[in-house]
Short mmCIF file of C-alpha atoms in Angstrom, two decimals:
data_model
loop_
_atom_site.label_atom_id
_atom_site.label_comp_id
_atom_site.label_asym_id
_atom_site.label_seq_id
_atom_site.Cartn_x
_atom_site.Cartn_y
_atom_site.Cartn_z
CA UNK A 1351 -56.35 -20.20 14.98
CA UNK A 1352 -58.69 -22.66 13.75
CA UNK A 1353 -62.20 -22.84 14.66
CA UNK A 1354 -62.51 -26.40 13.23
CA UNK A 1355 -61.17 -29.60 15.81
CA UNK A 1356 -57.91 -31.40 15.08
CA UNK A 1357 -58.18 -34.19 12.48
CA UNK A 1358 -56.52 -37.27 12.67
CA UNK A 1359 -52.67 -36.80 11.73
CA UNK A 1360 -51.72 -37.18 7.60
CA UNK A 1361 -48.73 -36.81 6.23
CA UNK A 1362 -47.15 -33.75 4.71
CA UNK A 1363 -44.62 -34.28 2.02
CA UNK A 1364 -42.62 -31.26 1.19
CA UNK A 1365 -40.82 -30.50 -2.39
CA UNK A 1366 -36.71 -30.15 -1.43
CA UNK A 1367 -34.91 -31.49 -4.24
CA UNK A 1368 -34.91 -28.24 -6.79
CA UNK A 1369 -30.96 -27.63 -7.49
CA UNK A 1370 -31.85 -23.81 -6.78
CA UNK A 1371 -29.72 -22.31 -9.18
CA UNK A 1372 -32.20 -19.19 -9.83
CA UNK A 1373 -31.73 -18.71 -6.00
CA UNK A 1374 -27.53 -19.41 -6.14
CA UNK A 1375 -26.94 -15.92 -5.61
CA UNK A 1376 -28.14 -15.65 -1.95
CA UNK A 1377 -28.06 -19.31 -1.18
CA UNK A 1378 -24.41 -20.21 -2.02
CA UNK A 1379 -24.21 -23.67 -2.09
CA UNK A 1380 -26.68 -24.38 0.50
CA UNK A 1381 -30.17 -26.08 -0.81
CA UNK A 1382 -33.28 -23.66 -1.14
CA UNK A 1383 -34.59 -25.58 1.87
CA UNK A 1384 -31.85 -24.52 4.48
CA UNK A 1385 -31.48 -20.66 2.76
CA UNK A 1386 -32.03 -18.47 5.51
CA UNK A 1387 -35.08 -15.92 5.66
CA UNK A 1388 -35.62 -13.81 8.46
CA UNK A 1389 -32.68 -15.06 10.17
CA UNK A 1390 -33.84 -18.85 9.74
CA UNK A 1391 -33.71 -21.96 7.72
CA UNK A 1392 -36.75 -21.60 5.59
CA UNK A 1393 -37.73 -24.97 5.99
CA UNK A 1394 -37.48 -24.76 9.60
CA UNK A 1395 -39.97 -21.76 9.35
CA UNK A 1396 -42.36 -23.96 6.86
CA UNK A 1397 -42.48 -26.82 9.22
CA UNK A 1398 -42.94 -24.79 12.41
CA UNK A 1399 -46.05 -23.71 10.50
CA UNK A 1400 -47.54 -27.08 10.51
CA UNK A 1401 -47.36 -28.01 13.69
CA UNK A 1402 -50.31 -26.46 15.62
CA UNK A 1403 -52.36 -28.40 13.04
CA UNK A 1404 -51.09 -31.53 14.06
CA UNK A 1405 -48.81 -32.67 11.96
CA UNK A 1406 -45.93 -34.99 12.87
CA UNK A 1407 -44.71 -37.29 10.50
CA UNK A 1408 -42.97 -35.36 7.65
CA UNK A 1409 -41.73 -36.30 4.32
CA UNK A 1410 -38.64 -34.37 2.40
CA UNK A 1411 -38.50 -35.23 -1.04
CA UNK A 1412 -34.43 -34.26 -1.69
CA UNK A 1413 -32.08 -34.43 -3.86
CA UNK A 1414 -29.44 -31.75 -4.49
CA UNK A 1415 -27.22 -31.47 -1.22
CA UNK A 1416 -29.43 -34.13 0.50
CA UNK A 1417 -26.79 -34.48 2.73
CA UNK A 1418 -27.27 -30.96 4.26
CA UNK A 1419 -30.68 -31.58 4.72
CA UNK A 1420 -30.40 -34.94 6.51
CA UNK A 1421 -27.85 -33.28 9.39
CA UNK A 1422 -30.31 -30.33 9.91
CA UNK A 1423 -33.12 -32.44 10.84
CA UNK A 1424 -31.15 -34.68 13.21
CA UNK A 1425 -32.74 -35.14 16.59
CA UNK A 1426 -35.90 -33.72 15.72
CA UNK A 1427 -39.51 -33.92 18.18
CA UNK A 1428 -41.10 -34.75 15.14
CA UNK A 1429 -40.49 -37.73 12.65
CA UNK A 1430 -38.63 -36.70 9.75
CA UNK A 1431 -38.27 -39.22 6.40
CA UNK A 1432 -36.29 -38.46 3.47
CA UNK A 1433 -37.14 -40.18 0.13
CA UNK A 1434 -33.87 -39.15 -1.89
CA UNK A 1435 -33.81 -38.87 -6.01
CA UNK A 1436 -30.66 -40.12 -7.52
CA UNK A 1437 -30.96 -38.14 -10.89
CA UNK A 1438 -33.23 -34.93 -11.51
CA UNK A 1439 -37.30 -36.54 -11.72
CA UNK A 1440 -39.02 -33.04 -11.45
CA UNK A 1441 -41.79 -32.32 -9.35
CA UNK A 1442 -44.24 -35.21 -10.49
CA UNK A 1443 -41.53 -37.64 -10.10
CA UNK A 1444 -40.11 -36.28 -6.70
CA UNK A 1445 -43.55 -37.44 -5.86
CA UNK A 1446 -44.22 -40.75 -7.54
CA UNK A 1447 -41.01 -41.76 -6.08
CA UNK A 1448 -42.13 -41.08 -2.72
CA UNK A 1449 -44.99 -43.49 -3.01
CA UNK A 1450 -44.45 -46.18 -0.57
CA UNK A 1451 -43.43 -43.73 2.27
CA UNK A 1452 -46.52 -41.72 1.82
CA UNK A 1453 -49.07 -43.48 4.63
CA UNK A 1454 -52.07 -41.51 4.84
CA UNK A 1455 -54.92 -40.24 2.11
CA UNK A 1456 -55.03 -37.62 1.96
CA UNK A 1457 -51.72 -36.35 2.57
CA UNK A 1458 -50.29 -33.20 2.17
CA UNK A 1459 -48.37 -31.38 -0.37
CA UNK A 1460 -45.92 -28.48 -0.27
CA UNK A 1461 -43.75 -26.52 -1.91
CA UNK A 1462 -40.45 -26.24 -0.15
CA UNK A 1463 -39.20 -22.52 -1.24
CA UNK A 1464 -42.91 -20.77 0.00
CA UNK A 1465 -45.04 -20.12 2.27
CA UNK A 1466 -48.77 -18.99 2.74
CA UNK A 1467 -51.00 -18.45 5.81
CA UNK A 1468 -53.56 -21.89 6.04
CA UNK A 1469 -56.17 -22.90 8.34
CA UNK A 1470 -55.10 -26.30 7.29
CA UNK A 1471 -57.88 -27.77 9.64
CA UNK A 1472 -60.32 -26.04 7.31
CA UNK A 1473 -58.38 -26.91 4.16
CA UNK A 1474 -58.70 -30.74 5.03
CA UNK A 1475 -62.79 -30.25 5.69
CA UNK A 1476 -63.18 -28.42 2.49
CA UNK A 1477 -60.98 -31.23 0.82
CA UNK A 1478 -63.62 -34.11 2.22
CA UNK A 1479 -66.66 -32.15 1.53
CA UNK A 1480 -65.44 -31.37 -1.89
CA UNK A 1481 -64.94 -35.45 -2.84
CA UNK A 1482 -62.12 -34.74 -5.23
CA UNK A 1483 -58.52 -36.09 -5.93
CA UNK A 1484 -57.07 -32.65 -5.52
CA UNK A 1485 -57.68 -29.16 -3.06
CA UNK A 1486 -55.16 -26.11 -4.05
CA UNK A 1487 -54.85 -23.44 -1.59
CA UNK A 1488 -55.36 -20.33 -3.45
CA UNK A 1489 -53.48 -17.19 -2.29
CA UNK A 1490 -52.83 -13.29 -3.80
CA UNK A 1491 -49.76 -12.99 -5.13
CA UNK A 1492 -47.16 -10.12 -3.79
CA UNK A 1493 -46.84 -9.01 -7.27
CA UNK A 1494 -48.32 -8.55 -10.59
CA UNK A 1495 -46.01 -10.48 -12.25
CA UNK A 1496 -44.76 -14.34 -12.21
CA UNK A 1497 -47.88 -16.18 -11.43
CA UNK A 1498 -50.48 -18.10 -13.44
CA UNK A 1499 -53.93 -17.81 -12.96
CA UNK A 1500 -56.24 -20.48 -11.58
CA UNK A 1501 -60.35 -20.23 -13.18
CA UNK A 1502 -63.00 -21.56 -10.67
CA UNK A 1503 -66.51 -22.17 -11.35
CA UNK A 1504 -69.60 -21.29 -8.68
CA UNK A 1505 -68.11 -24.62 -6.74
CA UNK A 1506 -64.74 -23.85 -6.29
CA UNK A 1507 -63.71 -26.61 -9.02
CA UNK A 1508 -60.79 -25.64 -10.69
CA UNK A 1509 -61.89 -25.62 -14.67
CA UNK A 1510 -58.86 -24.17 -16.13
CA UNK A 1511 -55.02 -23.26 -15.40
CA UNK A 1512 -53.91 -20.12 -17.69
CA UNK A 1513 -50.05 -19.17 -18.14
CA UNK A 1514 -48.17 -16.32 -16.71
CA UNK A 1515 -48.98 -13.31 -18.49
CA UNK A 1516 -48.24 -10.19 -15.92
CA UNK A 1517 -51.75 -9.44 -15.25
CA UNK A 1518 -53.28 -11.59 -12.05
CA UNK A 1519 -53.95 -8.65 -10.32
CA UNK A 1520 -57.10 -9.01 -7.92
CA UNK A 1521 -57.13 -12.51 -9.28
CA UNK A 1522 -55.68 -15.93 -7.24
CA UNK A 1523 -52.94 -18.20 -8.18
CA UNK A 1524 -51.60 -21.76 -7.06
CA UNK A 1525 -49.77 -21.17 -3.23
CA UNK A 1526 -48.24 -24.37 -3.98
CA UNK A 1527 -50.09 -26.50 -1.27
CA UNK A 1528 -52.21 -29.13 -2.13
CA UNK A 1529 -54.30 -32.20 -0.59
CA UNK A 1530 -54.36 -35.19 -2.39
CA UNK A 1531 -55.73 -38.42 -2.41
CA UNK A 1532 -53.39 -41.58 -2.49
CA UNK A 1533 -55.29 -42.93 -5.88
CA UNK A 1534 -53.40 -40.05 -7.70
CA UNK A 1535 -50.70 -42.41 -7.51
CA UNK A 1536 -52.65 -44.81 -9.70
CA UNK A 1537 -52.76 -41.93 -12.01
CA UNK A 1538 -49.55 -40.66 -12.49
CA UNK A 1539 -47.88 -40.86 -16.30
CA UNK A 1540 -45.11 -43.83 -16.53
CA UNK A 1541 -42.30 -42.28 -17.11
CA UNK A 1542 -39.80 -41.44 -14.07
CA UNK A 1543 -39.63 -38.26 -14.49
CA UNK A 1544 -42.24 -35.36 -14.78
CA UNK A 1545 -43.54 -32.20 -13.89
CA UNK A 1546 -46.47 -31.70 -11.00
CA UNK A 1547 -48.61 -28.88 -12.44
CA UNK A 1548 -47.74 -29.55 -16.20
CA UNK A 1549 -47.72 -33.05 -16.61
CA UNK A 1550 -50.53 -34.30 -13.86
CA UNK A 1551 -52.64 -31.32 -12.56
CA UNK A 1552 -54.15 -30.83 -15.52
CA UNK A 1553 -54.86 -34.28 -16.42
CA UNK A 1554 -56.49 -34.92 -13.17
CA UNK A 1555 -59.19 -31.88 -13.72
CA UNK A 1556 -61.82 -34.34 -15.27
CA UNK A 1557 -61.42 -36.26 -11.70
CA UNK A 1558 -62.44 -33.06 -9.70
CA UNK A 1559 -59.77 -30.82 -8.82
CA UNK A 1560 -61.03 -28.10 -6.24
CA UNK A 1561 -59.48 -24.49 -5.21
CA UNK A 1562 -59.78 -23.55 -1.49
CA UNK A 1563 -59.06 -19.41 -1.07
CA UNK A 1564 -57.34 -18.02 1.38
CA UNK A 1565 -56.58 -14.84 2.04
CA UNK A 1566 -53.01 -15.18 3.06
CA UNK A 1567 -50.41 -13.75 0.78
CA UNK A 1568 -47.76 -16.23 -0.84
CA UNK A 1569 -44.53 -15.85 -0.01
CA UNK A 1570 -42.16 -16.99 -2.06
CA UNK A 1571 -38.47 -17.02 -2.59
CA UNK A 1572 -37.86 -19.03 -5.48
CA UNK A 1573 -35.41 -16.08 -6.74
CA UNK A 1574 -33.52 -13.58 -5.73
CA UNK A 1575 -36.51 -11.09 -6.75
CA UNK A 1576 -39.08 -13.16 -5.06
CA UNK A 1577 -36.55 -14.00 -2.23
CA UNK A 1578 -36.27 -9.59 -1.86
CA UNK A 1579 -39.61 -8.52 -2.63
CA UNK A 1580 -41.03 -11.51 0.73
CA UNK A 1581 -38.55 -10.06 2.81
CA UNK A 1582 -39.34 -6.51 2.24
CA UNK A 1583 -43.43 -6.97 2.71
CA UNK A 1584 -42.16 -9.03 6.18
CA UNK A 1585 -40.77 -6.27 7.36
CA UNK A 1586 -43.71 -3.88 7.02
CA UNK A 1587 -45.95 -5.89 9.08
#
């Protein structure tokens, strides 16, 4: 548990609206977000994860099979808002779309097919002492494979994001949760529809971008792989 006190409640926005097709072979025609992992909805386990820390107010950014998602989450102890894309935006635009529902800066950011151990008390302080637009929670992958790497100077600013190339042993990668300020907004490319980590990340480097390590292990189960290789290294501990 955290050693750090409660801050006040932000928001956490969680990625839902993939079509999952990589994952169609386990999930049937179910979202990624409702697929079930250790006998559970996997967003169900996500948010559960969140909760000691505070958080109440939760945002699903959906799209494929929205309607799925909305009956899980009825009559929920926590608030649950669903902004809804109408054709395929990607990540980025998932996001920008989002804007008006998003309340509090920072607010956080998550990837809605993994999962890694945070002390997200201790992410937010390391956010607000850093003074940048972005924090990444950095994680070791389960693998060797799949993963870019993430370079860091002395500071923990991120200074460079390199491609999958089958080698990040020993190394970190992105655990696909992030705090954000609410000018990133203001920064976002025009067009509707865009990528997160391709299209934005990297232009917001020059604004401070910062990598917060972890030692929690992603887990991930973007594909059937992934989906195999998380359940089998759950089942160990």
């Amino acid at each position: 548990m955290s050693n750090h006190p409660p801050p006040p409640a932000i928001d956490a926005v969680i990625l839902c609206g993939g079509l999952g097709t990589r994952l169609r072979a386990i999930s049937g025609d179910l979202p990624k977000a409702l697929v079930a992992f250790s006998g559970r909805p996997f967003i169900d386990i996500l948010i559960e994860s969140l909760l000691p820390f505070g958080f109440r107010r939760f945002i699903l950014l959906v799209g494929y099979s929205s309607k799925k998602i909305r009956e899980h989450f009825r009559g929920r102890e926590y608030e649950v808002i669903f902004s809804e894309e109408t054709e395929p935006l990607g990540t980025g635009g998932a996001l920008k779309n989002a804007r008006h529902q998003i309340m509090s800066s920072p607010f956080l950011l998550l990837n809605g097919d993994s999962l890694c151990p945070t002390d997200f008390a201790a992410f937010r302080q390391f956010h607000e002492t850093c003074g940048g637009i972005l924090s990444i929670v950095l994680a070791r992958p389960l693998a060797e494979i799949d993963y870019g790497i993430i370079d860091m100077d002395e500071a923990c600013r991120i200074t460079a994001f390199r491609e999958k190339d089958g080698t990040c042993g020993g190394r970190f990668i992105n655990a696909g949760i992030y705090l954000l300020d609410h000018r990133v907004f203001d920064l976002m490319p025009e067009a509707l529809a865009f990528s997160l980590e391709r299209d934005l990340i990297l232009c917001l480097l020059p604004q401070g971008c910062y990598g917060y390590v972890t030692d929690g292990v992603l887990i991930d189960i973007g594909t059937p792989e992934r989906y195999h290789r998380a359940a089998a290294f759950l089942s160990k501990k």
